[in-house]
PDB file of C-alpha atoms in Angstrom:
ATOM      1  CA  UNK N  10     131.050 120.080  63.881  1.00 85.00           C
ATOM      2  CA  UNK N  11     131.256 116.553  65.205  1.00 91.00           C
ATOM      3  CA  UNK N  12     133.863 114.708  67.230  1.00 93.00           C
ATOM      4  CA  UNK N  13     134.778 111.119  66.277  1.00 95.00           C
ATOM      5  CA  UNK N  14     135.430 108.247  68.672  1.00 95.00           C
ATOM      6  CA  UNK N  15     136.751 104.907  67.456  1.00 94.00           C
ATOM      7  CA  UNK N  16     135.407 101.713  69.020  1.00 95.00           C
ATOM      8  CA  UNK N  17     137.216  98.409  69.524  1.00 93.00           C
ATOM      9  CA  UNK N  18     135.264  96.819  66.662  1.00 92.00           C
ATOM     10  CA  UNK N  19     136.566  99.438  64.235  1.00 93.00           C
ATOM     11  CA  UNK N  20     133.384 101.506  64.070  1.00 93.00           C
ATOM     12  CA  UNK N  21     133.615 105.279  64.323  1.00 94.00           C
ATOM     13  CA  UNK N  22     130.938 107.237  66.169  1.00 95.00           C
ATOM     14  CA  UNK N  23     130.343 110.948  65.518  1.00 95.00           C
ATOM     15  CA  UNK N  24     129.208 113.122  68.412  1.00 95.00           C
ATOM     16  CA  UNK N  25     127.738 116.608  67.816  1.00 94.00           C
ATOM     17  CA  UNK N  26     129.988 119.126  69.573  1.00 92.00           C
ATOM     18  CA  UNK N  27     128.242 121.581  71.897  1.00 91.00           C
ATOM     19  CA  UNK N  28     129.694 124.921  72.927  1.00 87.00           C
ATOM     20  CA  UNK N  29     130.713 124.967  76.577  1.00 85.00           C
ATOM     21  CA  UNK N  30     132.540 128.295  76.768  1.00 79.00           C
ATOM     22  CA  UNK N  31     135.429 130.292  75.374  1.00 75.00           C
ATOM     23  CA  UNK N  32     137.985 129.160  77.946  1.00 68.00           C
ATOM     24  CA  UNK N  33     140.508 126.358  77.897  1.00 57.00           C
ATOM     25  CA  UNK N  34     143.689 125.560  79.821  1.00 55.00           C
ATOM     26  CA  UNK N  35     146.491 127.941  78.668  1.00 55.00           C
ATOM     27  CA  UNK N  36     149.610 126.080  77.645  1.00 58.00           C
ATOM     28  CA  UNK N  37     147.853 122.717  77.788  1.00 55.00           C
ATOM     29  CA  UNK N  38     144.795 122.840  75.569  1.00 56.00           C
ATOM     30  CA  UNK N  39     142.803 125.800  74.272  1.00 65.00           C
ATOM     31  CA  UNK N  40     139.306 124.362  74.408  1.00 73.00           C
ATOM     32  CA  UNK N  41     139.202 120.807  75.778  1.00 82.00           C
ATOM     33  CA  UNK N  42     136.693 118.205  74.659  1.00 89.00           C
ATOM     34  CA  UNK N  43     134.727 116.682  77.535  1.00 91.00           C
ATOM     35  CA  UNK N  44     131.792 114.288  77.705  1.00 96.00           C
ATOM     36  CA  UNK N  45     128.759 114.418  79.980  1.00 96.00           C
ATOM     37  CA  UNK N  46     126.176 111.798  80.845  1.00 95.00           C
ATOM     38  CA  UNK N  47     123.122 111.494  83.063  1.00 93.00           C
ATOM     39  CA  UNK N  48     122.499 107.757  82.888  1.00 92.00           C
ATOM     40  CA  UNK N  49     121.778 106.187  86.307  1.00 90.00           C
ATOM     41  CA  UNK N  50     123.344 102.832  85.336  1.00 91.00           C
ATOM     42  CA  UNK N  51     126.654 104.588  84.649  1.00 93.00           C
ATOM     43  CA  UNK N  52     126.718 106.201  88.101  1.00 89.00           C
ATOM     44  CA  UNK N  53     126.460 103.070  90.234  1.00 84.00           C
ATOM     45  CA  UNK N  54     128.351  99.819  89.695  1.00 75.00           C
ATOM     46  CA  UNK N  55     130.245 100.852  86.560  1.00 79.00           C
ATOM     47  CA  UNK N  56     130.861 104.487  87.572  1.00 88.00           C
ATOM     48  CA  UNK N  57     131.743 106.016  84.220  1.00 94.00           C
ATOM     49  CA  UNK N  58     133.440 109.305  85.061  1.00 93.00           C
ATOM     50  CA  UNK N  59     132.723 111.370  88.147  1.00 92.00           C
ATOM     51  CA  UNK N  60     130.078 113.865  89.325  1.00 91.00           C
ATOM     52  CA  UNK N  61     130.363 117.394  87.925  1.00 87.00           C
ATOM     53  CA  UNK N  62     129.608 118.787  91.382  1.00 74.00           C
ATOM     54  CA  UNK N  63     130.366 117.339  94.783  1.00 65.00           C
ATOM     55  CA  UNK N  64     127.518 117.033  97.273  1.00 56.00           C
ATOM     56  CA  UNK N  65     128.249 118.812 100.540  1.00 50.00           C
ATOM     57  CA  UNK N  66     126.094 116.330 102.466  1.00 51.00           C
ATOM     58  CA  UNK N  67     127.153 113.188 100.649  1.00 53.00           C
ATOM     59  CA  UNK N  68     123.530 112.103 100.344  1.00 46.00           C
ATOM     60  CA  UNK N  69     122.364 114.009  97.280  1.00 59.00           C
ATOM     61  CA  UNK N  70     122.996 112.442  93.900  1.00 73.00           C
ATOM     62  CA  UNK N  71     124.700 114.609  91.277  1.00 84.00           C
ATOM     63  CA  UNK N  72     122.571 114.421  88.142  1.00 88.00           C
ATOM     64  CA  UNK N  73     125.331 115.164  85.597  1.00 91.00           C
ATOM     65  CA  UNK N  74     128.634 113.315  85.369  1.00 93.00           C
ATOM     66  CA  UNK N  75     131.774 114.191  83.400  1.00 94.00           C
ATOM     67  CA  UNK N  76     133.934 111.596  81.650  1.00 95.00           C
ATOM     68  CA  UNK N  77     136.683 111.160  79.073  1.00 94.00           C
ATOM     69  CA  UNK N  78     136.360 109.882  75.528  1.00 93.00           C
ATOM     70  CA  UNK N  79     138.186 106.714  76.596  1.00 95.00           C
ATOM     71  CA  UNK N  80     135.542 106.066  79.232  1.00 96.00           C
ATOM     72  CA  UNK N  81     132.799 106.748  76.672  1.00 96.00           C
ATOM     73  CA  UNK N  82     134.294 104.261  74.208  1.00 96.00           C
ATOM     74  CA  UNK N  83     134.774 101.621  76.917  1.00 95.00           C
ATOM     75  CA  UNK N  84     131.141 101.931  78.106  1.00 95.00           C
ATOM     76  CA  UNK N  85     129.798 101.658  74.555  1.00 96.00           C
ATOM     77  CA  UNK N  86     132.132  98.759  73.697  1.00 95.00           C
ATOM     78  CA  UNK N  87     130.872  96.911  76.769  1.00 94.00           C
ATOM     79  CA  UNK N  88     127.252  97.430  75.745  1.00 94.00           C
ATOM     80  CA  UNK N  89     126.467  99.483  78.837  1.00 94.00           C
ATOM     81  CA  UNK N  90     125.632 102.646  76.895  1.00 95.00           C
ATOM     82  CA  UNK N  91     124.979 104.069  73.442  1.00 94.00           C
ATOM     83  CA  UNK N  92     126.245 107.255  71.834  1.00 94.00           C
ATOM     84  CA  UNK N  93     122.939 108.978  72.649  1.00 93.00           C
ATOM     85  CA  UNK N  94     123.695 108.645  76.367  1.00 95.00           C
ATOM     86  CA  UNK N  95     126.546 111.158  76.095  1.00 96.00           C
ATOM     87  CA  UNK N  96     126.951 114.819  75.206  1.00 96.00           C
ATOM     88  CA  UNK N  97     130.199 116.139  73.768  1.00 95.00           C
ATOM     89  CA  UNK N  98     131.174 119.639  74.930  1.00 93.00           C
ATOM     90  CA  UNK N  99     134.110 121.829  73.889  1.00 89.00           C
ATOM     91  CA  UNK N 100     135.447 124.589  76.127  1.00 84.00           C
ATOM     92  CA  UNK N 101     134.190 125.832  79.475  1.00 80.00           C
ATOM     93  CA  UNK N 102     133.142 129.016  81.237  1.00 79.00           C
ATOM     94  CA  UNK N 103     134.960 130.748  84.082  1.00 76.00           C
ATOM     95  CA  UNK N 104     133.322 133.053  86.599  1.00 76.00           C
ATOM     96  CA  UNK N 105     135.667 135.539  88.360  1.00 73.00           C
ATOM     97  CA  UNK N 106     136.246 135.038  92.084  1.00 71.00           C
ATOM     98  CA  UNK N 107     136.263 137.746  94.753  1.00 68.00           C
ATOM     99  CA  UNK N 108     136.946 137.801  98.489  1.00 68.00           C
ATOM    100  CA  UNK N 109     133.229 137.794  99.313  1.00 68.00           C
ATOM    101  CA  UNK N 110     131.711 134.684  97.627  1.00 61.00           C
ATOM    102  CA  UNK N 111     128.246 136.237  97.265  1.00 61.00           C
ATOM    103  CA  UNK N 112     129.760 139.058  95.166  1.00 67.00           C
ATOM    104  CA  UNK N 113     131.360 136.831  92.547  1.00 69.00           C
ATOM    105  CA  UNK N 114     131.028 133.748  90.425  1.00 76.00           C
ATOM    106  CA  UNK N 115     127.855 131.788  89.852  1.00 79.00           C
ATOM    107  CA  UNK N 116     126.686 132.471  93.417  1.00 79.00           C
ATOM    108  CA  UNK N 117     126.472 136.207  92.707  1.00 82.00           C
ATOM    109  CA  UNK N 118     124.269 135.577  89.676  1.00 81.00           C
ATOM    110  CA  UNK N 119     122.062 133.262  91.723  1.00 83.00           C
ATOM    111  CA  UNK N 120     121.699 135.939  94.412  1.00 83.00           C
ATOM    112  CA  UNK N 121     120.717 138.587  91.866  1.00 84.00           C
ATOM    113  CA  UNK N 122     118.319 136.224  90.104  1.00 81.00           C
ATOM    114  CA  UNK N 123     120.211 136.231  86.795  1.00 80.00           C
ATOM    115  CA  UNK N 124     120.571 132.447  87.058  1.00 81.00           C
ATOM    116  CA  UNK N 125     118.449 129.798  88.734  1.00 84.00           C
ATOM    117  CA  UNK N 126     119.295 126.352  90.048  1.00 84.00           C
ATOM    118  CA  UNK N 127     117.409 123.774  87.994  1.00 87.00           C
ATOM    119  CA  UNK N 128     115.317 121.479  90.154  1.00 88.00           C
ATOM    120  CA  UNK N 129     116.796 117.990  89.923  1.00 86.00           C
ATOM    121  CA  UNK N 130     113.371 116.584  89.054  1.00 89.00           C
ATOM    122  CA  UNK N 131     113.550 118.536  85.775  1.00 91.00           C
ATOM    123  CA  UNK N 132     117.054 117.462  84.730  1.00 90.00           C
ATOM    124  CA  UNK N 133     115.960 114.261  82.994  1.00 91.00           C
ATOM    125  CA  UNK N 134     113.473 116.105  80.787  1.00 92.00           C
ATOM    126  CA  UNK N 135     116.019 118.802  79.896  1.00 93.00           C
ATOM    127  CA  UNK N 136     118.590 116.125  79.069  1.00 92.00           C
ATOM    128  CA  UNK N 137     116.098 114.267  76.886  1.00 93.00           C
ATOM    129  CA  UNK N 138     115.249 117.440  74.957  1.00 94.00           C
ATOM    130  CA  UNK N 139     118.861 118.466  74.437  1.00 93.00           C
ATOM    131  CA  UNK N 140     119.840 114.958  73.352  1.00 92.00           C
ATOM    132  CA  UNK N 141     117.646 115.358  70.276  1.00 92.00           C
ATOM    133  CA  UNK N 142     119.934 118.070  68.877  1.00 92.00           C
ATOM    134  CA  UNK N 143     122.089 117.208  65.864  1.00 93.00           C
ATOM    135  CA  UNK N 144     125.274 118.569  64.306  1.00 92.00           C
ATOM    136  CA  UNK N 145     124.991 122.361  63.998  1.00 91.00           C
ATOM    137  CA  UNK N 146     124.794 123.530  60.385  1.00 89.00           C
ATOM    138  CA  UNK N 147     122.782 126.175  58.572  1.00 87.00           C
ATOM    139  CA  UNK N 148     120.237 123.482  57.729  1.00 90.00           C
ATOM    140  CA  UNK N 149     119.852 122.308  61.343  1.00 92.00           C
ATOM    141  CA  UNK N 150     120.214 125.728  62.988  1.00 90.00           C
ATOM    142  CA  UNK N 151     116.503 126.440  63.381  1.00 90.00           C
ATOM    143  CA  UNK N 152     115.628 123.017  64.802  1.00 93.00           C
ATOM    144  CA  UNK N 153     118.601 123.002  67.172  1.00 92.00           C
ATOM    145  CA  UNK N 154     117.825 126.532  68.329  1.00 91.00           C
ATOM    146  CA  UNK N 155     114.164 125.759  68.988  1.00 92.00           C
ATOM    147  CA  UNK N 156     115.240 122.633  70.856  1.00 94.00           C
ATOM    148  CA  UNK N 157     117.482 124.711  73.119  1.00 90.00           C
ATOM    149  CA  UNK N 158     114.542 127.001  73.888  1.00 89.00           C
ATOM    150  CA  UNK N 159     112.414 123.971  74.772  1.00 92.00           C
ATOM    151  CA  UNK N 160     115.128 122.733  77.128  1.00 91.00           C
ATOM    152  CA  UNK N 161     115.360 126.188  78.713  1.00 87.00           C
ATOM    153  CA  UNK N 162     111.587 126.203  79.253  1.00 87.00           C
ATOM    154  CA  UNK N 163     111.674 122.696  80.698  1.00 88.00           C
ATOM    155  CA  UNK N 164     114.056 123.849  83.418  1.00 82.00           C
ATOM    156  CA  UNK N 165     112.380 127.178  84.185  1.00 74.00           C
ATOM    157  CA  UNK N 166     109.797 128.284  86.700  1.00 64.00           C
ATOM    158  CA  UNK N 167     107.579 130.483  84.512  1.00 60.00           C
ATOM    159  CA  UNK N 168     103.966 129.783  85.458  1.00 54.00           C
ATOM    160  CA  UNK N 169     102.673 131.585  82.360  1.00 56.00           C
ATOM    161  CA  UNK N 170     100.502 133.972  84.361  1.00 53.00           C
ATOM    162  CA  UNK N 171     102.648 137.089  84.051  1.00 57.00           C
ATOM    163  CA  UNK N 172     102.658 139.383  81.022  1.00 60.00           C
ATOM    164  CA  UNK N 173     106.017 139.486  79.219  1.00 69.00           C
ATOM    165  CA  UNK N 174     107.811 142.868  79.212  1.00 84.00           C
ATOM    166  CA  UNK N 175     108.272 144.572  75.844  1.00 81.00           C
ATOM    167  CA  UNK N 176     111.222 146.354  74.296  1.00 79.00           C
ATOM    168  CA  UNK N 177     110.671 150.104  74.717  1.00 78.00           C
ATOM    169  CA  UNK N 178     108.024 151.471  72.336  1.00 78.00           C
ATOM    170  CA  UNK N 179     107.729 148.269  70.311  1.00 79.00           C
ATOM    171  CA  UNK N 180     105.669 145.102  70.060  1.00 83.00           C
ATOM    172  CA  UNK N 181     108.734 142.903  70.563  1.00 84.00           C
ATOM    173  CA  UNK N 182     109.094 141.211  73.940  1.00 87.00           C
ATOM    174  CA  UNK N 183     112.397 141.284  75.757  1.00 85.00           C
ATOM    175  CA  UNK N 184     112.472 137.484  75.610  1.00 83.00           C
ATOM    176  CA  UNK N 185     112.175 137.636  71.796  1.00 86.00           C
ATOM    177  CA  UNK N 186     115.028 140.131  71.694  1.00 87.00           C
ATOM    178  CA  UNK N 187     117.148 137.892  73.926  1.00 86.00           C
ATOM    179  CA  UNK N 188     116.356 134.802  71.831  1.00 87.00           C
ATOM    180  CA  UNK N 189     117.244 136.587  68.584  1.00 87.00           C
ATOM    181  CA  UNK N 190     120.468 137.912  70.103  1.00 88.00           C
ATOM    182  CA  UNK N 191     121.448 134.387  71.092  1.00 87.00           C
ATOM    183  CA  UNK N 192     120.590 133.090  67.636  1.00 87.00           C
ATOM    184  CA  UNK N 193     122.656 135.790  65.913  1.00 87.00           C
ATOM    185  CA  UNK N 194     125.568 135.068  68.270  1.00 87.00           C
ATOM    186  CA  UNK N 195     125.330 131.357  67.412  1.00 87.00           C
ATOM    187  CA  UNK N 196     125.340 132.109  63.708  1.00 86.00           C
ATOM    188  CA  UNK N 197     128.204 134.601  63.941  1.00 85.00           C
ATOM    189  CA  UNK N 198     130.563 132.714  66.236  1.00 83.00           C
ATOM    190  CA  UNK N 199     129.683 129.047  65.701  1.00 85.00           C
ATOM    191  CA  UNK N 200     128.711 129.105  62.020  1.00 85.00           C
ATOM    192  CA  UNK N 201     130.769 132.043  60.774  1.00 79.00           C
ATOM    193  CA  UNK N 202     128.140 134.639  59.855  1.00 73.00           C
ATOM    194  CA  UNK N 203     124.673 135.998  60.653  1.00 66.00           C
ATOM    195  CA  UNK N 204     122.123 134.964  58.024  1.00 67.00           C
ATOM    196  CA  UNK N 205     118.790 135.644  59.723  1.00 65.00           C
ATOM    197  CA  UNK N 206     119.133 139.245  60.896  1.00 56.00           C
ATOM    198  CA  UNK N 207     116.229 141.551  60.139  1.00 52.00           C
ATOM    199  CA  UNK N 208     113.432 139.378  61.423  1.00 53.00           C
ATOM    200  CA  UNK N 209     112.372 142.174  63.776  1.00 46.00           C
ATOM    201  CA  UNK N 210     112.725 145.932  63.576  1.00 48.00           C
ATOM    202  CA  UNK N 211     113.949 147.037  66.983  1.00 43.00           C
ATOM    203  CA  UNK N 212     114.734 150.589  65.920  1.00 46.00           C
ATOM    204  CA  UNK N 213     111.133 151.854  66.045  1.00 44.00           C
ATOM    205  CA  UNK N 214     110.755 154.297  68.904  1.00 40.00           C
ATOM    206  CA  UNK N 215     114.484 154.582  69.625  1.00 36.00           C
ATOM    207  CA  UNK N 216     114.983 158.252  68.652  1.00 34.00           C
TER     208      UNK N 216
END
């Protein structure tokens, strides 16, 4: 779907809505709409929004900023930005907390290697790739999905020298299985039904 924002001149802009997570704020809003930007000019004099993360040293620039739809409209009305400078996201993700920080939350997944911190030198390229996505429909699903894979690759550290692991007793790589699982999830939960299942036969060898 898309999310509309009305400008002062009467124009309406439609922003493709990206999935941020299943959580919202109970009793306030189920899945809030937020906007993100990574435009340097909107982080200095104008300061549209605020950094997503706070630097512990105060010297490192946060690459991604969060802002409201009112701030988005004001920046566009003033000619300081265009709609393509912003990403619209609905919902957010919560990681459980425990007494020992390294055993919970995002930090735990960083420690185990399940997640990686994207080098800030790669953020601009990832942002550029993701900005090319359009409203998610059955017609745009394949292009949007391939674009997300390109963005994932742009932020990764794979040097291409290692052989990919395969699903047990098959010719399907684990990365292919993971990609298809993500695609089926997208179809089922964001578009209402899986339409591309059956591309691979994962049952061979699973007796």
